[in-house]
Structure formats: C-alpha cells, structure tokens
Amino acid sequence: MTGLAESIESMEQLATVWRAMVLDRDPDADVRDLPGLAVRWADCRFAFWNCVTLTEVGADAALVAERLRQAAEIMRAKKQPGFLWLFEDLLDGGARAGLAEAAERAGLQYAFPGTGMAGDLLPVPDPAHPDLTFVRVRTDDHLRAYADINSRAYGFPSEEGRDGLVGSALWKDEVYAYLGLRDGVPVTCAGAVEAQGRLFVVLVATLPEWERRGYGEAVTRKALHEGARATGLTRATLHATAAGAPVYPRIGFRPNSPMHFYSLKG
C-alpha cells in the first residue's frame, strides 16, 4: 500500500473499531458519520472511548479549521472529556502548516502524539517470555486487571479505566485480549480485534514498574498470534503512543501517518 493509502486505512480502522468499542460500552452512544467527521463517543469516564476524528483526505486549511471548530463544538456538548484524533497525512500542506493555530482558535489543546502503524506480518510465532504466563481475558476480574494496568500506564484513575471495560461482553468474547502474568500477578496486557479483514491491536499497556523488560512486546505477540490463528488474517494495524512506538517495528509493523491528539482547553 502507498503511504497515503495506509494513512486512510489507519483512520478507517479507528472509525470501525471504535464504533464497536463505543456501542459495546453503551448501545445508545453517539456514533455518527458526519461530513468530514466520525463521532465515536460513549460519554463514559474512560476518555479513550470518547473520540472524534477527521475523515476527509486532502483537506485544505480552511476546511480543517471548520472541522476543528465542529469537533470542538461536539466535544463541548458532552459530559465527559475525550479526544480529537487527527491523522496528519490526510491534510494538505497548508493545513498541516496552520494546524496549531487552527486548533488554538477552535479551543483545542494538544494532548499527546501518536503514530499509525500497519504491516502484513501475520502469523507471528507463539511467543514465550521467561517471566510471563499468558491468560486470555474471559471474566470481569480479568477485565478489571486489564483496565487497572491501562489506568496505571496512561495516568488515569482506576475507576475511569474500569468504567471503560468491566462488564464488556465484546472484550470477553470477540477481542483476543491477553494478560501477561508475572508470578501470577497481571503486569501487562494487549488485545487484538478483527476489523475489515485486519487485526487491530488495542490498549497495550504495562505497569510502569515492569517496563523495559519486553513484556509489552511479548503480550502483543500473544494477542496477534491467537487472533491470526483464529481468523486466518495476515494484516494488522494499530495506533501507537510515543512510549509504544519503538516496540512495534520489532514485530513487523511500519509507521504511516503521524497522529495528533487534542482535548478541549480547560
């Protein structure tokens, strides 16, 4: 695939996967495909399930400014905070150059960076790590542990992470979600879910005190291995944070579009 095609794929994967995640959290969630905007907003306390993203390709500066204004207006109407996800490569050169100023005018503030990644890399070998055993997420206790690892890793209060995951049927039945246990204690986690003929890797995290030991890579490989074995799929996609970005090329992912996350100004 070309660079632009992979950036479009990355945006479309977000819209597809987040539709399922948000509706799993709340069947009455705000899930809309508007001109140039995809709204995927559960309005829950887990901010990652509250998402708006720009969907047009080659948008110029004036159009992007208008979409940012519309996105901020949608976000202000919600009870719970969330993020605008923006894929830089979908913008034209002028829109990229003026992005910071346009976001400022819309009342948005830069939160953190990300990177879209993809690769024709499946299947991957069944991983082994000398410190870890792997358990598939099947119970609410598993989901609670999965949520708590993400909350610690991303700086959320534990009750916010749990609000996004505990009680989910989707995560127990359709996501190939795994915990990595060290001496019986969950320390790392990763999930993979089928979306439009691909496996999408979601919510990879490791407890801060156990980072830089290869745990995140190992549990991601486990989720991909089991997902590919069950589905027969050969392509995978993900959205990496800055912390995770160095890990995924070792598995076979290639970066595509830089991503920007924005929240409303306080």
CSV table of C-alpha atoms in Angstrom, one decimal:
chain,number,residue,atom,x,y,z
A,1,MET,CA,0.0,0.0,0.0
A,2,THR,CA,1.1,3.6,-0.6
A,3,GLY,CA,1.8,5.9,2.3
A,4,LEU,CA,-1.5,7.8,1.8
A,5,ALA,CA,-3.5,4.6,1.4
A,6,GLU,CA,-2.1,3.3,4.7
A,7,SER,CA,-3.0,6.6,6.4
A,8,ILE,CA,-6.5,6.3,5.1
A,9,GLU,CA,-6.6,2.7,6.3
A,10,SER,CA,-5.4,3.8,9.7
A,11,MET,CA,-8.2,6.4,10.0
A,12,GLU,CA,-10.8,3.9,8.8
A,13,GLN,CA,-9.6,1.3,11.2
A,14,LEU,CA,-10.1,3.7,14.1
A,15,ALA,CA,-13.7,4.5,12.9
A,16,THR,CA,-14.5,0.8,12.5
A,17,VAL,CA,-13.0,-0.5,15.8
A,18,TRP,CA,-14.2,2.5,17.9
A,19,ARG,CA,-17.8,2.0,16.6
A,20,ALA,CA,-17.7,-1.5,18.1
A,21,MET,CA,-16.0,-0.5,21.3
A,22,VAL,CA,-18.2,2.5,22.0
A,23,LEU,CA,-21.5,0.7,21.2
A,24,ASP,CA,-20.3,-2.2,23.5
A,25,ARG,CA,-19.9,0.3,26.3
A,26,ASP,CA,-23.3,2.0,25.6
A,27,PRO,CA,-25.8,0.8,22.9
A,28,ASP,CA,-27.1,4.4,22.8
A,29,ALA,CA,-23.7,6.0,22.4
A,30,ASP,CA,-23.2,8.9,20.0
A,31,VAL,CA,-21.9,7.1,16.9
A,32,ARG,CA,-22.3,9.2,13.8
A,33,ASP,CA,-20.6,9.7,10.4
A,34,LEU,CA,-20.9,13.3,9.6
A,35,PRO,CA,-19.4,15.2,6.6
A,36,GLY,CA,-15.7,15.1,7.4
A,37,LEU,CA,-16.1,13.8,10.9
A,38,ALA,CA,-16.6,10.4,12.6
A,39,VAL,CA,-18.1,10.7,16.1
A,40,ARG,CA,-17.5,7.7,18.4
A,41,TRP,CA,-18.4,8.9,21.8
A,42,ALA,CA,-19.6,6.7,24.7
A,43,ASP,CA,-19.6,9.7,27.1
A,44,CYS,CA,-18.1,7.4,29.8
A,45,ARG,CA,-15.3,8.1,32.2
A,46,PHE,CA,-12.7,6.2,30.1
A,47,ALA,CA,-11.6,9.1,27.9
A,48,PHE,CA,-10.3,6.8,25.1
A,49,TRP,CA,-13.9,5.7,24.3
A,50,ASN,CA,-14.8,9.4,23.7
A,51,CYS,CA,-13.5,10.1,20.2
A,52,VAL,CA,-13.9,12.4,17.2
A,53,THR,CA,-11.7,12.1,14.2
A,54,LEU,CA,-11.4,14.0,10.9
A,55,THR,CA,-12.1,11.7,7.9
A,56,GLU,CA,-11.6,13.8,4.7
A,57,VAL,CA,-8.5,13.2,2.5
A,58,GLY,CA,-6.5,16.2,1.3
A,59,ALA,CA,-8.4,18.8,3.4
A,60,ASP,CA,-7.1,22.3,3.0
A,61,ALA,CA,-6.5,24.8,5.7
A,62,ALA,CA,-10.0,26.4,5.6
A,63,LEU,CA,-11.8,23.1,5.7
A,64,VAL,CA,-9.6,21.7,8.5
A,65,ALA,CA,-10.3,24.9,10.5
A,66,GLU,CA,-14.0,24.4,10.1
A,67,ARG,CA,-13.8,20.7,11.0
A,68,LEU,CA,-11.8,21.5,14.1
A,69,ARG,CA,-14.5,24.1,15.1
A,70,GLN,CA,-17.2,21.5,14.6
A,71,ALA,CA,-15.3,18.8,16.5
A,72,ALA,CA,-14.8,21.1,19.5
A,73,GLU,CA,-18.5,22.0,19.5
A,74,ILE,CA,-19.4,18.4,19.6
A,75,MET,CA,-16.9,17.8,22.4
A,76,ARG,CA,-18.2,20.7,24.5
A,77,ALA,CA,-21.7,19.3,24.4
A,78,LYS,CA,-20.6,16.1,26.2
A,79,LYS,CA,-20.5,15.4,29.9
A,80,GLN,CA,-17.2,13.5,29.9
A,81,PRO,CA,-13.9,14.6,28.3
A,82,GLY,CA,-12.4,12.8,25.3
A,83,PHE,CA,-10.0,13.4,22.4
A,84,LEU,CA,-10.0,14.6,18.8
A,85,TRP,CA,-7.8,12.1,16.9
A,86,LEU,CA,-6.2,13.7,13.8
A,87,PHE,CA,-4.2,11.9,11.1
A,88,GLU,CA,-1.6,14.4,9.8
A,89,ASP,CA,-1.1,12.8,6.4
A,90,LEU,CA,-4.8,13.3,5.5
A,91,LEU,CA,-4.2,17.1,5.5
A,92,ASP,CA,-2.8,19.1,2.6
A,93,GLY,CA,0.5,21.0,3.2
A,94,GLY,CA,-1.2,24.3,4.0
A,95,ALA,CA,-3.5,22.7,6.6
A,96,ARG,CA,-0.5,21.0,8.2
A,97,ALA,CA,1.4,24.3,8.4
A,98,GLY,CA,-1.6,26.0,10.0
A,99,LEU,CA,-2.7,23.2,12.3
A,100,ALA,CA,-1.5,24.5,15.6
A,101,GLU,CA,-3.1,27.9,15.0
A,102,ALA,CA,-6.4,26.4,13.8
A,103,ALA,CA,-6.6,24.2,16.8
A,104,GLU,CA,-6.0,27.1,19.1
A,105,ARG,CA,-8.7,29.1,17.5
A,106,ALA,CA,-11.1,26.2,17.9
A,107,GLY,CA,-10.4,26.0,21.6
A,108,LEU,CA,-8.4,22.8,21.4
A,109,GLN,CA,-5.1,22.0,23.1
A,110,TYR,CA,-2.5,19.5,22.0
A,111,ALA,CA,-2.6,16.5,24.4
A,112,PHE,CA,0.0,13.9,23.1
A,113,PRO,CA,1.3,12.4,19.8
A,114,GLY,CA,0.8,9.0,18.2
A,115,THR,CA,1.7,7.1,15.1
A,116,GLY,CA,-0.4,4.9,12.9
A,117,MET,CA,1.2,1.6,12.0
A,118,ALA,CA,0.4,-1.4,9.9
A,119,GLY,CA,2.0,-4.5,8.4
A,120,ASP,CA,1.5,-7.7,6.5
A,121,LEU,CA,3.1,-9.6,9.3
A,122,LEU,CA,0.8,-12.4,10.4
A,123,PRO,CA,1.1,-15.1,11.6
A,124,VAL,CA,3.7,-14.5,14.3
A,125,PRO,CA,5.2,-17.3,16.3
A,126,ASP,CA,3.6,-18.2,19.6
A,127,PRO,CA,5.6,-16.1,22.0
A,128,ALA,CA,7.4,-17.1,25.1
A,129,HIS,CA,8.9,-14.9,27.8
A,130,PRO,CA,10.8,-16.4,30.7
A,131,ASP,CA,9.0,-14.1,33.2
A,132,LEU,CA,5.4,-14.4,31.9
A,133,THR,CA,2.4,-16.7,31.5
A,134,PHE,CA,-0.5,-15.6,29.4
A,135,VAL,CA,-4.2,-15.8,30.2
A,136,ARG,CA,-7.0,-14.8,27.8
A,137,VAL,CA,-9.4,-12.3,29.2
A,138,ARG,CA,-12.7,-14.1,29.9
A,139,THR,CA,-14.1,-12.7,33.2
A,140,ASP,CA,-14.8,-9.4,34.9
A,141,ASP,CA,-11.9,-10.0,37.2
A,142,HIS,CA,-9.7,-10.3,34.1
A,143,LEU,CA,-11.2,-7.1,32.7
A,144,ARG,CA,-10.7,-5.3,36.0
A,145,ALA,CA,-7.0,-6.2,35.9
A,146,TYR,CA,-6.7,-5.2,32.2
A,147,ALA,CA,-8.3,-1.8,33.0
A,148,ASP,CA,-6.1,-1.2,36.0
A,149,ILE,CA,-3.0,-1.9,34.0
A,150,ASN,CA,-4.1,0.6,31.4
A,151,SER,CA,-5.1,3.2,34.0
A,152,ARG,CA,-1.6,3.0,35.7
A,153,ALA,CA,0.2,3.1,32.3
A,154,TYR,CA,-1.8,6.1,30.9
A,155,GLY,CA,-2.2,8.0,34.1
A,156,PHE,CA,-6.0,7.5,34.6
A,157,PRO,CA,-7.7,6.9,37.9
A,158,SER,CA,-8.5,3.2,38.2
A,159,GLU,CA,-12.3,3.9,38.3
A,160,GLU,CA,-12.1,5.5,34.9
A,161,GLY,CA,-10.3,2.6,33.3
A,162,ARG,CA,-12.8,0.2,34.8
A,163,ASP,CA,-15.7,2.3,33.6
A,164,GLY,CA,-14.5,1.6,30.0
A,165,LEU,CA,-14.0,-2.2,30.3
A,166,VAL,CA,-15.6,-4.0,33.2
A,167,GLY,CA,-18.8,-5.8,32.2
A,168,SER,CA,-17.9,-5.9,28.5
A,169,ALA,CA,-19.2,-8.9,26.5
A,170,LEU,CA,-17.2,-7.8,23.5
A,171,TRP,CA,-13.9,-7.9,25.3
A,172,LYS,CA,-14.6,-11.4,26.7
A,173,ASP,CA,-15.9,-12.9,23.5
A,174,GLU,CA,-14.6,-11.1,20.4
A,175,VAL,CA,-11.4,-9.4,21.4
A,176,TYR,CA,-8.3,-11.6,21.6
A,177,ALA,CA,-7.3,-9.9,24.8
A,178,TYR,CA,-4.5,-11.3,27.0
A,179,LEU,CA,-2.9,-10.6,30.3
A,180,GLY,CA,0.7,-11.3,30.9
A,181,LEU,CA,1.2,-12.6,34.5
A,182,ARG,CA,4.5,-12.5,36.4
A,183,ASP,CA,4.4,-14.8,39.4
A,184,GLY,CA,0.6,-15.0,39.0
A,185,VAL,CA,0.1,-11.2,39.1
A,186,PRO,CA,-1.1,-9.3,35.9
A,187,VAL,CA,1.6,-6.8,34.8
A,188,THR,CA,1.0,-6.3,31.1
A,189,CYS,CA,-1.8,-6.6,28.6
A,190,ALA,CA,-2.7,-6.4,24.9
A,191,GLY,CA,-5.8,-7.1,22.7
A,192,ALA,CA,-6.4,-7.7,19.0
A,193,VAL,CA,-9.8,-7.5,17.3
A,194,GLU,CA,-10.9,-8.3,13.8
A,195,ALA,CA,-11.8,-5.2,11.7
A,196,GLN,CA,-12.4,-5.1,7.9
A,197,GLY,CA,-10.1,-8.0,7.2
A,198,ARG,CA,-7.3,-7.0,9.6
A,199,LEU,CA,-6.4,-7.4,13.2
A,200,PHE,CA,-6.3,-4.2,15.1
A,201,VAL,CA,-4.2,-4.1,18.2
A,202,VAL,CA,-5.8,-2.2,21.0
A,203,LEU,CA,-5.0,-1.0,24.6
A,204,VAL,CA,-1.5,-2.4,25.0
A,205,ALA,CA,-0.1,-1.4,28.4
A,206,THR,CA,2.5,-2.5,31.0
A,207,LEU,CA,2.7,-1.4,34.7
A,208,PRO,CA,5.3,1.3,34.9
A,209,GLU,CA,7.5,-0.6,37.4
A,210,TRP,CA,7.8,-3.5,34.9
A,211,GLU,CA,8.5,-1.6,31.7
A,212,ARG,CA,11.6,-2.1,29.5
A,213,ARG,CA,11.6,-5.9,30.1
A,214,GLY,CA,10.0,-6.9,26.8
A,215,TYR,CA,6.6,-7.6,28.4
A,216,GLY,CA,4.6,-5.3,26.1
A,217,GLU,CA,6.1,-6.9,23.0
A,218,ALA,CA,5.5,-10.4,24.3
A,219,VAL,CA,1.8,-9.9,25.2
A,220,THR,CA,1.2,-8.1,21.9
A,221,ARG,CA,2.7,-11.0,20.0
A,222,LYS,CA,0.4,-13.3,22.0
A,223,ALA,CA,-2.7,-11.4,21.1
A,224,LEU,CA,-1.6,-11.3,17.4
A,225,HIS,CA,-0.7,-15.0,17.4
A,226,GLU,CA,-4.0,-16.1,18.8
A,227,GLY,CA,-6.0,-13.6,16.7
A,228,ALA,CA,-4.3,-14.7,13.5
A,229,ARG,CA,-4.7,-18.4,14.4
A,230,ALA,CA,-8.5,-17.9,14.9
A,231,THR,CA,-9.2,-15.7,11.9
A,232,GLY,CA,-6.6,-16.6,9.3
A,233,LEU,CA,-5.9,-12.9,8.8
A,234,THR,CA,-2.4,-11.7,7.7
A,235,ARG,CA,-2.5,-7.9,8.1
A,236,ALA,CA,-2.5,-6.0,11.3
A,237,THR,CA,-2.9,-2.3,12.3
A,238,LEU,CA,-2.5,-0.2,15.4
A,239,HIS,CA,-2.2,3.3,16.8
A,240,ALA,CA,1.0,3.7,18.9
A,241,THR,CA,1.7,6.2,21.6
A,242,ALA,CA,5.2,7.6,21.8
A,243,ALA,CA,6.1,5.1,24.5
A,244,GLY,CA,5.0,2.1,22.5
A,245,ALA,CA,6.2,3.3,19.1
A,246,PRO,CA,9.7,1.7,19.4
A,247,VAL,CA,8.3,-1.7,20.2
A,248,TYR,CA,6.1,-2.4,17.3
A,249,PRO,CA,8.6,-2.4,14.4
A,250,ARG,CA,10.3,-5.3,16.1
A,251,ILE,CA,7.1,-7.3,15.5
A,252,GLY,CA,6.9,-6.2,11.9
A,253,PHE,CA,4.8,-3.0,11.9
A,254,ARG,CA,5.7,0.0,9.8
A,255,PRO,CA,4.8,3.6,10.7
A,256,ASN,CA,2.5,5.5,8.5
A,257,SER,CA,0.6,8.7,9.5
A,258,PRO,CA,1.7,10.8,12.4
A,259,MET,CA,-1.2,11.4,14.7
A,260,HIS,CA,-2.2,14.3,17.0
A,261,PHE,CA,-4.5,14.0,20.0
A,262,TYR,CA,-6.3,17.1,21.1
A,263,SER,CA,-8.5,17.8,24.1
A,264,LEU,CA,-10.6,20.8,24.9
A,265,LYS,CA,-8.9,23.7,26.6
A,266,GLY,CA,-9.5,23.7,30.3
